[in-house]
């Protein structure tokens, strides 16, 4: 009796294991997209690359890669191993480039040419149908556009032609002020020494005159 129960239990386990094996294996977390955490900066009229990479690297040549702006406008679509220009928004016509050779390395970055101020915003990269991976992946990249008059200073270097001129002017003015102060001090000191000498001479002359007067008075008294 006990043997029969154990046999039934084993059969139930085998059936349960068979049913589990029929379930689709989840591929969630197998691949993910990575890019820049910080906003990408570009000047008006320049070219910029919006980074997006499949990690771990995998050949994405057979995948569907779609770049969108503001989740509504198609910037670039790569499908069936070819670019589909018909679905592209008019404002991005002839301004986007997806390197097909780099797709084999999992690099789905998009190059945007002749950047305009209207290109500023959030771009979304979607990758579908990666090898053995049915879950679509998504990555957002923020683009900040500045005109040529603004100083991007992307590497944190301070200064430039205008800053150098300002610093030079400040140094020259400070040097002039210091020189004027030194000159004033020297002149005042020289005048003080001259006045002191003049006062000493005058005092000596007064003493001599007083001595002469006293001597004359003495001689007058002796004559009398």
mmCIF file with all atom_site columns, C-alpha atoms in Angstrom:
data_model
loop_
_atom_site.group_PDB
_atom_site.id
_atom_site.type_symbol
_atom_site.label_atom_id
_atom_site.label_alt_id
_atom_site.label_comp_id
_atom_site.label_asym_id
_atom_site.label_entity_id
_atom_site.label_seq_id
_atom_site.pdbx_PDB_ins_code
_atom_site.Cartn_x
_atom_site.Cartn_y
_atom_site.Cartn_z
_atom_site.occupancy
_atom_site.B_iso_or_equiv
_atom_site.pdbx_formal_charge
_atom_site.auth_seq_id
_atom_site.auth_comp_id
_atom_site.auth_asym_id
_atom_site.auth_atom_id
_atom_site.pdbx_PDB_model_num
ATOM 1   C CA . UNK A 1 1   ? 0.000  0.000   0.000   1.00 0.00 ? 1   UNK A CA 1
ATOM 2   C CA . UNK A 1 2   ? 2.809  2.337   0.898   1.00 0.00 ? 2   UNK A CA 1
ATOM 3   C CA . UNK A 1 3   ? 4.631  1.370   -2.278  1.00 0.00 ? 3   UNK A CA 1
ATOM 4   C CA . UNK A 1 4   ? 1.583  2.246   -4.385  1.00 0.00 ? 4   UNK A CA 1
ATOM 5   C CA . UNK A 1 5   ? 1.317  5.680   -2.787  1.00 0.00 ? 5   UNK A CA 1
ATOM 6   C CA . UNK A 1 6   ? 4.975  6.393   -3.428  1.00 0.00 ? 6   UNK A CA 1
ATOM 7   C CA . UNK A 1 7   ? 4.525  5.367   -7.042  1.00 0.00 ? 7   UNK A CA 1
ATOM 8   C CA . UNK A 1 8   ? 1.604  7.763   -7.436  1.00 0.00 ? 8   UNK A CA 1
ATOM 9   C CA . UNK A 1 9   ? 3.634  10.543  -5.889  1.00 0.00 ? 9   UNK A CA 1
ATOM 10  C CA . UNK A 1 10  ? 6.515  9.923   -8.280  1.00 0.00 ? 10  UNK A CA 1
ATOM 11  C CA . UNK A 1 11  ? 4.135  9.995   -11.254 1.00 0.00 ? 11  UNK A CA 1
ATOM 12  C CA . UNK A 1 12  ? 2.681  13.280  -10.072 1.00 0.00 ? 12  UNK A CA 1
ATOM 13  C CA . UNK A 1 13  ? 6.176  14.776  -9.813  1.00 0.00 ? 13  UNK A CA 1
ATOM 14  C CA . UNK A 1 14  ? 7.044  13.611  -13.301 1.00 0.00 ? 14  UNK A CA 1
ATOM 15  C CA . UNK A 1 15  ? 3.863  15.093  -14.760 1.00 0.00 ? 15  UNK A CA 1
ATOM 16  C CA . UNK A 1 16  ? 4.484  18.381  -12.916 1.00 0.00 ? 16  UNK A CA 1
ATOM 17  C CA . UNK A 1 17  ? 8.077  18.523  -14.163 1.00 0.00 ? 17  UNK A CA 1
ATOM 18  C CA . UNK A 1 18  ? 6.886  17.873  -17.730 1.00 0.00 ? 18  UNK A CA 1
ATOM 19  C CA . UNK A 1 19  ? 4.333  20.689  -17.522 1.00 0.00 ? 19  UNK A CA 1
ATOM 20  C CA . UNK A 1 20  ? 6.953  23.102  -16.196 1.00 0.00 ? 20  UNK A CA 1
ATOM 21  C CA . UNK A 1 21  ? 9.273  22.222  -19.064 1.00 0.00 ? 21  UNK A CA 1
ATOM 22  C CA . UNK A 1 22  ? 6.558  23.251  -21.532 1.00 0.00 ? 22  UNK A CA 1
ATOM 23  C CA . UNK A 1 23  ? 6.369  26.787  -20.107 1.00 0.00 ? 23  UNK A CA 1
ATOM 24  C CA . UNK A 1 24  ? 8.311  29.466  -22.033 1.00 0.00 ? 24  UNK A CA 1
ATOM 25  C CA . UNK A 1 25  ? 11.593 30.345  -20.413 1.00 0.00 ? 25  UNK A CA 1
ATOM 26  C CA . UNK A 1 26  ? 11.672 33.987  -19.394 1.00 0.00 ? 26  UNK A CA 1
ATOM 27  C CA . UNK A 1 27  ? 14.471 35.997  -20.957 1.00 0.00 ? 27  UNK A CA 1
ATOM 28  C CA . UNK A 1 28  ? 13.903 39.021  -18.775 1.00 0.00 ? 28  UNK A CA 1
ATOM 29  C CA . UNK A 1 29  ? 17.186 40.640  -17.819 1.00 0.00 ? 29  UNK A CA 1
ATOM 30  C CA . UNK A 1 30  ? 19.226 38.796  -20.448 1.00 0.00 ? 30  UNK A CA 1
ATOM 31  C CA . UNK A 1 31  ? 20.063 42.012  -22.302 1.00 0.00 ? 31  UNK A CA 1
ATOM 32  C CA . UNK A 1 32  ? 19.764 45.678  -21.462 1.00 0.00 ? 32  UNK A CA 1
ATOM 33  C CA . UNK A 1 33  ? 20.552 48.981  -23.145 1.00 0.00 ? 33  UNK A CA 1
ATOM 34  C CA . UNK A 1 34  ? 23.095 51.404  -21.741 1.00 0.00 ? 34  UNK A CA 1
ATOM 35  C CA . UNK A 1 35  ? 23.922 54.977  -22.688 1.00 0.00 ? 35  UNK A CA 1
ATOM 36  C CA . UNK A 1 36  ? 24.895 58.311  -21.207 1.00 0.00 ? 36  UNK A CA 1
ATOM 37  C CA . UNK A 1 37  ? 23.488 59.120  -17.783 1.00 0.00 ? 37  UNK A CA 1
ATOM 38  C CA . UNK A 1 38  ? 24.190 62.816  -18.354 1.00 0.00 ? 38  UNK A CA 1
ATOM 39  C CA . UNK A 1 39  ? 22.562 64.970  -21.072 1.00 0.00 ? 39  UNK A CA 1
ATOM 40  C CA . UNK A 1 40  ? 24.397 65.062  -24.392 1.00 0.00 ? 40  UNK A CA 1
ATOM 41  C CA . UNK A 1 41  ? 25.388 68.614  -25.412 1.00 0.00 ? 41  UNK A CA 1
ATOM 42  C CA . UNK A 1 42  ? 25.722 69.844  -28.996 1.00 0.00 ? 42  UNK A CA 1
ATOM 43  C CA . UNK A 1 43  ? 26.042 73.181  -30.751 1.00 0.00 ? 43  UNK A CA 1
ATOM 44  C CA . UNK A 1 44  ? 23.681 74.403  -33.436 1.00 0.00 ? 44  UNK A CA 1
ATOM 45  C CA . UNK A 1 45  ? 24.881 73.225  -36.839 1.00 0.00 ? 45  UNK A CA 1
ATOM 46  C CA . UNK A 1 46  ? 27.152 70.478  -35.485 1.00 0.00 ? 46  UNK A CA 1
ATOM 47  C CA . UNK A 1 47  ? 26.844 66.678  -35.569 1.00 0.00 ? 47  UNK A CA 1
ATOM 48  C CA . UNK A 1 48  ? 26.139 64.614  -32.474 1.00 0.00 ? 48  UNK A CA 1
ATOM 49  C CA . UNK A 1 49  ? 26.017 60.917  -31.591 1.00 0.00 ? 49  UNK A CA 1
ATOM 50  C CA . UNK A 1 50  ? 23.219 59.678  -29.341 1.00 0.00 ? 50  UNK A CA 1
ATOM 51  C CA . UNK A 1 51  ? 24.807 56.698  -27.550 1.00 0.00 ? 51  UNK A CA 1
ATOM 52  C CA . UNK A 1 52  ? 23.016 53.404  -27.045 1.00 0.00 ? 52  UNK A CA 1
ATOM 53  C CA . UNK A 1 53  ? 24.677 50.003  -26.573 1.00 0.00 ? 53  UNK A CA 1
ATOM 54  C CA . UNK A 1 54  ? 23.350 46.489  -26.025 1.00 0.00 ? 54  UNK A CA 1
ATOM 55  C CA . UNK A 1 55  ? 24.920 44.842  -22.967 1.00 0.00 ? 55  UNK A CA 1
ATOM 56  C CA . UNK A 1 56  ? 26.243 42.219  -22.987 1.00 0.00 ? 56  UNK A CA 1
ATOM 57  C CA . UNK A 1 57  ? 27.287 42.821  -26.622 1.00 0.00 ? 57  UNK A CA 1
ATOM 58  C CA . UNK A 1 58  ? 25.292 40.853  -29.138 1.00 0.00 ? 58  UNK A CA 1
ATOM 59  C CA . UNK A 1 59  ? 24.811 40.972  -32.905 1.00 0.00 ? 59  UNK A CA 1
ATOM 60  C CA . UNK A 1 60  ? 21.811 43.252  -33.442 1.00 0.00 ? 60  UNK A CA 1
ATOM 61  C CA . UNK A 1 61  ? 21.849 43.153  -37.251 1.00 0.00 ? 61  UNK A CA 1
ATOM 62  C CA . UNK A 1 62  ? 18.658 41.116  -37.348 1.00 0.00 ? 62  UNK A CA 1
ATOM 63  C CA . UNK A 1 63  ? 16.930 43.147  -34.650 1.00 0.00 ? 63  UNK A CA 1
ATOM 64  C CA . UNK A 1 64  ? 14.562 46.077  -35.079 1.00 0.00 ? 64  UNK A CA 1
ATOM 65  C CA . UNK A 1 65  ? 16.054 49.372  -33.929 1.00 0.00 ? 65  UNK A CA 1
ATOM 66  C CA . UNK A 1 66  ? 13.822 52.420  -33.637 1.00 0.00 ? 66  UNK A CA 1
ATOM 67  C CA . UNK A 1 67  ? 14.767 55.883  -32.456 1.00 0.00 ? 67  UNK A CA 1
ATOM 68  C CA . UNK A 1 68  ? 11.956 58.245  -31.498 1.00 0.00 ? 68  UNK A CA 1
ATOM 69  C CA . UNK A 1 69  ? 11.719 61.845  -30.342 1.00 0.00 ? 69  UNK A CA 1
ATOM 70  C CA . UNK A 1 70  ? 9.311  62.788  -27.576 1.00 0.00 ? 70  UNK A CA 1
ATOM 71  C CA . UNK A 1 71  ? 7.837  59.271  -27.887 1.00 0.00 ? 71  UNK A CA 1
ATOM 72  C CA . UNK A 1 72  ? 5.846  60.414  -30.910 1.00 0.00 ? 72  UNK A CA 1
ATOM 73  C CA . UNK A 1 73  ? 8.109  61.210  -33.905 1.00 0.00 ? 73  UNK A CA 1
ATOM 74  C CA . UNK A 1 74  ? 10.118 58.523  -35.659 1.00 0.00 ? 74  UNK A CA 1
ATOM 75  C CA . UNK A 1 75  ? 13.688 59.724  -35.970 1.00 0.00 ? 75  UNK A CA 1
ATOM 76  C CA . UNK A 1 76  ? 15.143 56.564  -37.517 1.00 0.00 ? 76  UNK A CA 1
ATOM 77  C CA . UNK A 1 77  ? 13.884 53.013  -38.107 1.00 0.00 ? 77  UNK A CA 1
ATOM 78  C CA . UNK A 1 78  ? 16.017 49.982  -38.914 1.00 0.00 ? 78  UNK A CA 1
ATOM 79  C CA . UNK A 1 79  ? 14.059 46.831  -39.676 1.00 0.00 ? 79  UNK A CA 1
ATOM 80  C CA . UNK A 1 80  ? 14.612 43.663  -41.723 1.00 0.00 ? 80  UNK A CA 1
ATOM 81  C CA . UNK A 1 81  ? 18.311 44.542  -41.915 1.00 0.00 ? 81  UNK A CA 1
ATOM 82  C CA . UNK A 1 82  ? 17.631 47.832  -43.718 1.00 0.00 ? 82  UNK A CA 1
ATOM 83  C CA . UNK A 1 83  ? 16.785 51.469  -42.978 1.00 0.00 ? 83  UNK A CA 1
ATOM 84  C CA . UNK A 1 84  ? 13.153 52.401  -43.541 1.00 0.00 ? 84  UNK A CA 1
ATOM 85  C CA . UNK A 1 85  ? 13.113 56.044  -44.588 1.00 0.00 ? 85  UNK A CA 1
ATOM 86  C CA . UNK A 1 86  ? 9.403  56.192  -45.420 1.00 0.00 ? 86  UNK A CA 1
ATOM 87  C CA . UNK A 1 87  ? 8.362  56.118  -41.778 1.00 0.00 ? 87  UNK A CA 1
ATOM 88  C CA . UNK A 1 88  ? 10.870 58.809  -40.797 1.00 0.00 ? 88  UNK A CA 1
ATOM 89  C CA . UNK A 1 89  ? 9.595  62.203  -39.669 1.00 0.00 ? 89  UNK A CA 1
ATOM 90  C CA . UNK A 1 90  ? 10.226 64.921  -42.267 1.00 0.00 ? 90  UNK A CA 1
ATOM 91  C CA . UNK A 1 91  ? 12.350 67.073  -39.946 1.00 0.00 ? 91  UNK A CA 1
ATOM 92  C CA . UNK A 1 92  ? 14.925 64.267  -39.718 1.00 0.00 ? 92  UNK A CA 1
ATOM 93  C CA . UNK A 1 93  ? 15.135 63.435  -43.421 1.00 0.00 ? 93  UNK A CA 1
ATOM 94  C CA . UNK A 1 94  ? 18.752 62.964  -44.588 1.00 0.00 ? 94  UNK A CA 1
ATOM 95  C CA . UNK A 1 95  ? 20.057 63.889  -41.126 1.00 0.00 ? 95  UNK A CA 1
ATOM 96  C CA . UNK A 1 96  ? 20.369 60.505  -39.372 1.00 0.00 ? 96  UNK A CA 1
ATOM 97  C CA . UNK A 1 97  ? 22.874 57.691  -39.719 1.00 0.00 ? 97  UNK A CA 1
ATOM 98  C CA . UNK A 1 98  ? 22.912 54.228  -38.116 1.00 0.00 ? 98  UNK A CA 1
ATOM 99  C CA . UNK A 1 99  ? 26.189 52.373  -38.580 1.00 0.00 ? 99  UNK A CA 1
ATOM 100 C CA . UNK A 1 100 ? 25.210 48.899  -39.810 1.00 0.00 ? 100 UNK A CA 1
ATOM 101 C CA . UNK A 1 101 ? 28.693 47.512  -39.222 1.00 0.00 ? 101 UNK A CA 1
ATOM 102 C CA . UNK A 1 102 ? 28.557 48.502  -35.547 1.00 0.00 ? 102 UNK A CA 1
ATOM 103 C CA . UNK A 1 103 ? 25.233 46.712  -35.127 1.00 0.00 ? 103 UNK A CA 1
ATOM 104 C CA . UNK A 1 104 ? 27.156 43.450  -35.156 1.00 0.00 ? 104 UNK A CA 1
ATOM 105 C CA . UNK A 1 105 ? 28.834 44.608  -31.924 1.00 0.00 ? 105 UNK A CA 1
ATOM 106 C CA . UNK A 1 106 ? 25.579 45.666  -30.303 1.00 0.00 ? 106 UNK A CA 1
ATOM 107 C CA . UNK A 1 107 ? 26.160 49.377  -30.941 1.00 0.00 ? 107 UNK A CA 1
ATOM 108 C CA . UNK A 1 108 ? 22.838 50.936  -31.952 1.00 0.00 ? 108 UNK A CA 1
ATOM 109 C CA . UNK A 1 109 ? 23.936 54.563  -31.440 1.00 0.00 ? 109 UNK A CA 1
ATOM 110 C CA . UNK A 1 110 ? 22.453 57.153  -33.800 1.00 0.00 ? 110 UNK A CA 1
ATOM 111 C CA . UNK A 1 111 ? 24.294 60.037  -35.455 1.00 0.00 ? 111 UNK A CA 1
ATOM 112 C CA . UNK A 1 112 ? 22.283 63.230  -35.947 1.00 0.00 ? 112 UNK A CA 1
ATOM 113 C CA . UNK A 1 113 ? 23.688 65.816  -38.376 1.00 0.00 ? 113 UNK A CA 1
ATOM 114 C CA . UNK A 1 114 ? 23.197 69.585  -38.645 1.00 0.00 ? 114 UNK A CA 1
ATOM 115 C CA . UNK A 1 115 ? 21.678 69.938  -35.183 1.00 0.00 ? 115 UNK A CA 1
ATOM 116 C CA . UNK A 1 116 ? 19.012 72.610  -34.729 1.00 0.00 ? 116 UNK A CA 1
ATOM 117 C CA . UNK A 1 117 ? 17.529 74.156  -31.612 1.00 0.00 ? 117 UNK A CA 1
ATOM 118 C CA . UNK A 1 118 ? 14.314 72.218  -32.258 1.00 0.00 ? 118 UNK A CA 1
ATOM 119 C CA . UNK A 1 119 ? 16.221 68.949  -31.870 1.00 0.00 ? 119 UNK A CA 1
ATOM 120 C CA . UNK A 1 120 ? 16.587 69.534  -28.143 1.00 0.00 ? 120 UNK A CA 1
ATOM 121 C CA . UNK A 1 121 ? 14.651 67.058  -26.021 1.00 0.00 ? 121 UNK A CA 1
ATOM 122 C CA . UNK A 1 122 ? 14.403 63.404  -25.012 1.00 0.00 ? 122 UNK A CA 1
ATOM 123 C CA . UNK A 1 123 ? 15.155 60.629  -27.510 1.00 0.00 ? 123 UNK A CA 1
ATOM 124 C CA . UNK A 1 124 ? 14.118 57.013  -26.996 1.00 0.00 ? 124 UNK A CA 1
ATOM 125 C CA . UNK A 1 125 ? 15.968 53.992  -28.393 1.00 0.00 ? 125 UNK A CA 1
ATOM 126 C CA . UNK A 1 126 ? 13.910 50.813  -28.805 1.00 0.00 ? 126 UNK A CA 1
ATOM 127 C CA . UNK A 1 127 ? 15.447 47.454  -29.726 1.00 0.00 ? 127 UNK A CA 1
ATOM 128 C CA . UNK A 1 128 ? 13.181 44.519  -30.589 1.00 0.00 ? 128 UNK A CA 1
ATOM 129 C CA . UNK A 1 129 ? 13.866 40.903  -31.501 1.00 0.00 ? 129 UNK A CA 1
ATOM 130 C CA . UNK A 1 130 ? 17.355 40.444  -30.163 1.00 0.00 ? 130 UNK A CA 1
ATOM 131 C CA . UNK A 1 131 ? 18.682 36.867  -30.533 1.00 0.00 ? 131 UNK A CA 1
ATOM 132 C CA . UNK A 1 132 ? 16.835 34.546  -28.123 1.00 0.00 ? 132 UNK A CA 1
ATOM 133 C CA . UNK A 1 133 ? 15.294 37.567  -26.467 1.00 0.00 ? 133 UNK A CA 1
ATOM 134 C CA . UNK A 1 134 ? 11.674 38.515  -27.032 1.00 0.00 ? 134 UNK A CA 1
ATOM 135 C CA . UNK A 1 135 ? 11.455 41.330  -24.514 1.00 0.00 ? 135 UNK A CA 1
ATOM 136 C CA . UNK A 1 136 ? 11.810 44.788  -26.145 1.00 0.00 ? 136 UNK A CA 1
ATOM 137 C CA . UNK A 1 137 ? 14.451 47.019  -24.593 1.00 0.00 ? 137 UNK A CA 1
ATOM 138 C CA . UNK A 1 138 ? 14.253 50.795  -24.216 1.00 0.00 ? 138 UNK A CA 1
ATOM 139 C CA . UNK A 1 139 ? 16.728 53.568  -23.392 1.00 0.00 ? 139 UNK A CA 1
ATOM 140 C CA . UNK A 1 140 ? 16.296 57.352  -23.120 1.00 0.00 ? 140 UNK A CA 1
ATOM 141 C CA . UNK A 1 141 ? 18.898 59.948  -24.104 1.00 0.00 ? 141 UNK A CA 1
ATOM 142 C CA . UNK A 1 142 ? 18.553 63.683  -23.433 1.00 0.00 ? 142 UNK A CA 1
ATOM 143 C CA . UNK A 1 143 ? 19.955 66.151  -25.972 1.00 0.00 ? 143 UNK A CA 1
ATOM 144 C CA . UNK A 1 144 ? 20.747 69.750  -24.991 1.00 0.00 ? 144 UNK A CA 1
ATOM 145 C CA . UNK A 1 145 ? 21.396 72.186  -27.864 1.00 0.00 ? 145 UNK A CA 1
ATOM 146 C CA . UNK A 1 146 ? 23.291 75.460  -27.416 1.00 0.00 ? 146 UNK A CA 1
ATOM 147 C CA . UNK A 1 147 ? 24.041 78.149  -29.983 1.00 0.00 ? 147 UNK A CA 1
ATOM 148 C CA . UNK A 1 148 ? 27.538 79.207  -30.967 1.00 0.00 ? 148 UNK A CA 1
ATOM 149 C CA . UNK A 1 149 ? 27.565 82.235  -28.629 1.00 0.00 ? 149 UNK A CA 1
ATOM 150 C CA . UNK A 1 150 ? 27.249 80.108  -25.534 1.00 0.00 ? 150 UNK A CA 1
ATOM 151 C CA . UNK A 1 151 ? 30.310 78.598  -23.916 1.00 0.00 ? 151 UNK A CA 1
ATOM 152 C CA . UNK A 1 152 ? 29.689 74.900  -23.427 1.00 0.00 ? 152 UNK A CA 1
ATOM 153 C CA . UNK A 1 153 ? 32.991 74.332  -21.605 1.00 0.00 ? 153 UNK A CA 1
ATOM 154 C CA . UNK A 1 154 ? 32.385 70.542  -21.742 1.00 0.00 ? 154 UNK A CA 1
ATOM 155 C CA . UNK A 1 155 ? 35.693 69.551  -20.167 1.00 0.00 ? 155 UNK A CA 1
ATOM 156 C CA . UNK A 1 156 ? 35.474 72.025  -17.319 1.00 0.00 ? 156 UNK A CA 1
ATOM 157 C CA . UNK A 1 157 ? 38.276 74.279  -18.604 1.00 0.00 ? 157 UNK A CA 1
ATOM 158 C CA . UNK A 1 158 ? 37.850 77.795  -17.300 1.00 0.00 ? 158 UNK A CA 1
ATOM 159 C CA . UNK A 1 159 ? 38.472 80.877  -19.343 1.00 0.00 ? 159 UNK A CA 1
ATOM 160 C CA . UNK A 1 160 ? 38.692 81.722  -22.988 1.00 0.00 ? 160 UNK A CA 1
ATOM 161 C CA . UNK A 1 161 ? 39.674 84.699  -25.135 1.00 0.00 ? 161 UNK A CA 1
ATOM 162 C CA . UNK A 1 162 ? 37.208 87.047  -23.422 1.00 0.00 ? 162 UNK A CA 1
ATOM 163 C CA . UNK A 1 163 ? 38.127 85.841  -19.937 1.00 0.00 ? 163 UNK A CA 1
ATOM 164 C CA . UNK A 1 164 ? 41.837 86.272  -20.692 1.00 0.00 ? 164 UNK A CA 1
ATOM 165 C CA . UNK A 1 165 ? 41.295 89.877  -21.785 1.00 0.00 ? 165 UNK A CA 1
ATOM 166 C CA . UNK A 1 166 ? 39.321 90.681  -18.635 1.00 0.00 ? 166 UNK A CA 1
ATOM 167 C CA . UNK A 1 167 ? 41.989 89.131  -16.399 1.00 0.00 ? 167 UNK A CA 1
ATOM 168 C CA . UNK A 1 168 ? 44.710 91.088  -18.249 1.00 0.00 ? 168 UNK A CA 1
ATOM 169 C CA . UNK A 1 169 ? 42.882 94.396  -17.790 1.00 0.00 ? 169 UNK A CA 1
ATOM 170 C CA . UNK A 1 170 ? 42.369 93.728  -14.080 1.00 0.00 ? 170 UNK A CA 1
ATOM 171 C CA . UNK A 1 171 ? 46.076 92.955  -13.610 1.00 0.00 ? 171 UNK A CA 1
ATOM 172 C CA . UNK A 1 172 ? 47.153 96.122  -15.461 1.00 0.00 ? 172 UNK A CA 1
ATOM 173 C CA . UNK A 1 173 ? 44.769 98.333  -13.444 1.00 0.00 ? 173 UNK A CA 1
ATOM 174 C CA . UNK A 1 174 ? 45.958 96.780  -10.175 1.00 0.00 ? 174 UNK A CA 1
ATOM 175 C CA . UNK A 1 175 ? 49.600 97.360  -11.178 1.00 0.00 ? 175 UNK A CA 1
ATOM 176 C CA . UNK A 1 176 ? 48.870 101.030 -12.004 1.00 0.00 ? 176 UNK A CA 1
ATOM 177 C CA . UNK A 1 177 ? 47.159 101.568 -8.654  1.00 0.00 ? 177 UNK A CA 1
ATOM 178 C CA . UNK A 1 178 ? 50.049 99.982  -6.746  1.00 0.00 ? 178 UNK A CA 1
ATOM 179 C CA . UNK A 1 179 ? 52.624 102.030 -8.703  1.00 0.00 ? 179 UNK A CA 1
ATOM 180 C CA . UNK A 1 180 ? 50.695 105.262 -8.056  1.00 0.00 ? 180 UNK A CA 1
ATOM 181 C CA . UNK A 1 181 ? 50.538 104.482 -4.332  1.00 0.00 ? 181 UNK A CA 1
ATOM 182 C CA . UNK A 1 182 ? 54.295 103.811 -4.173  1.00 0.00 ? 182 UNK A CA 1
ATOM 183 C CA . UNK A 1 183 ? 55.059 107.040 -6.092  1.00 0.00 ? 183 UNK A CA 1
ATOM 184 C CA . UNK A 1 184 ? 52.810 109.073 -3.772  1.00 0.00 ? 184 UNK A CA 1
ATOM 185 C CA . UNK A 1 185 ? 54.481 107.578 -0.709  1.00 0.00 ? 185 UNK A CA 1
ATOM 186 C CA . UNK A 1 186 ? 57.994 108.295 -2.012  1.00 0.00 ? 186 UNK A CA 1
ATOM 187 C CA . UNK A 1 187 ? 57.117 111.893 -2.962  1.00 0.00 ? 187 UNK A CA 1
ATOM 188 C CA . UNK A 1 188 ? 55.484 112.596 0.401   1.00 0.00 ? 188 UNK A CA 1
ATOM 189 C CA . UNK A 1 189 ? 58.442 111.169 2.252   1.00 0.00 ? 189 UNK A CA 1
ATOM 190 C CA . UNK A 1 190 ? 60.905 113.224 0.190   1.00 0.00 ? 190 UNK A CA 1
ATOM 191 C CA . UNK A 1 191 ? 58.939 116.423 0.847   1.00 0.00 ? 191 UNK A CA 1
ATOM 192 C CA . UNK A 1 192 ? 58.842 115.635 4.541   1.00 0.00 ? 192 UNK A CA 1
ATOM 193 C CA . UNK A 1 193 ? 62.594 115.221 4.644   1.00 0.00 ? 193 UNK A CA 1
ATOM 194 C CA . UNK A 1 194 ? 63.052 118.527 2.798   1.00 0.00 ? 194 UNK A CA 1
ATOM 195 C CA . UNK A 1 195 ? 60.711 120.335 5.210   1.00 0.00 ? 195 UNK A CA 1
ATOM 196 C CA . UNK A 1 196 ? 62.540 118.825 8.136   1.00 0.00 ? 196 UNK A CA 1
ATOM 197 C CA . UNK A 1 197 ? 65.897 120.023 6.777   1.00 0.00 ? 197 UNK A CA 1
ATOM 198 C CA . UNK A 1 198 ? 64.443 123.476 6.069   1.00 0.00 ? 198 UNK A CA 1
ATOM 199 C CA . UNK A 1 199 ? 63.104 123.786 9.594   1.00 0.00 ? 199 UNK A CA 1
ATOM 200 C CA . UNK A 1 200 ? 66.487 122.713 10.988  1.00 0.00 ? 200 UNK A CA 1
ATOM 201 C CA . UNK A 1 201 ? 68.354 125.330 8.957   1.00 0.00 ? 201 UNK A CA 1
ATOM 202 C CA . UNK A 1 202 ? 65.933 128.051 9.963   1.00 0.00 ? 202 UNK A CA 1
ATOM 203 C CA . UNK A 1 203 ? 66.303 127.115 13.616  1.00 0.00 ? 203 UNK A CA 1
ATOM 204 C CA . UNK A 1 204 ? 70.100 127.211 13.298  1.00 0.00 ? 204 UNK A CA 1
ATOM 205 C CA . UNK A 1 205 ? 69.932 130.645 11.660  1.00 0.00 ? 205 UNK A CA 1
ATOM 206 C CA . UNK A 1 206 ? 67.708 131.934 14.439  1.00 0.00 ? 206 UNK A CA 1
ATOM 207 C CA . UNK A 1 207 ? 70.198 130.690 17.026  1.00 0.00 ? 207 UNK A CA 1
ATOM 208 C CA . UNK A 1 208 ? 73.065 132.406 15.231  1.00 0.00 ? 208 UNK A CA 1
ATOM 209 C CA . UNK A 1 209 ? 71.126 135.690 15.015  1.00 0.00 ? 209 UNK A CA 1
ATOM 210 C CA . UNK A 1 210 ? 70.268 135.450 18.682  1.00 0.00 ? 210 UNK A CA 1
ATOM 211 C CA . UNK A 1 211 ? 73.895 134.798 19.535  1.00 0.00 ? 211 UNK A CA 1
ATOM 212 C CA . UNK A 1 212 ? 75.054 137.781 17.469  1.00 0.00 ? 212 UNK A CA 1
ATOM 213 C CA . UNK A 1 213 ? 72.483 140.070 19.117  1.00 0.00 ? 213 UNK A CA 1
ATOM 214 C CA . UNK A 1 214 ? 73.574 138.934 22.564  1.00 0.00 ? 214 UNK A CA 1
ATOM 215 C CA . UNK A 1 215 ? 77.224 139.446 21.684  1.00 0.00 ? 215 UNK A CA 1
ATOM 216 C CA . UNK A 1 216 ? 76.590 142.975 20.417  1.00 0.00 ? 216 UNK A CA 1
ATOM 217 C CA . UNK A 1 217 ? 74.701 143.844 23.565  1.00 0.00 ? 217 UNK A CA 1
ATOM 218 C CA . UNK A 1 218 ? 77.605 142.575 25.655  1.00 0.00 ? 218 UNK A CA 1
ATOM 219 C CA . UNK A 1 219 ? 80.113 144.656 23.732  1.00 0.00 ? 219 UNK A CA 1
ATOM 220 C CA . UNK A 1 220 ? 77.907 147.747 24.113  1.00 0.00 ? 220 UNK A CA 1
ATOM 221 C CA . UNK A 1 221 ? 77.712 147.315 27.870  1.00 0.00 ? 221 UNK A CA 1
ATOM 222 C CA . UNK A 1 222 ? 81.493 146.923 28.131  1.00 0.00 ? 222 UNK A CA 1
ATOM 223 C CA . UNK A 1 223 ? 82.052 150.144 26.146  1.00 0.00 ? 223 UNK A CA 1
ATOM 224 C CA . UNK A 1 224 ? 79.798 152.063 28.439  1.00 0.00 ? 224 UNK A CA 1
#
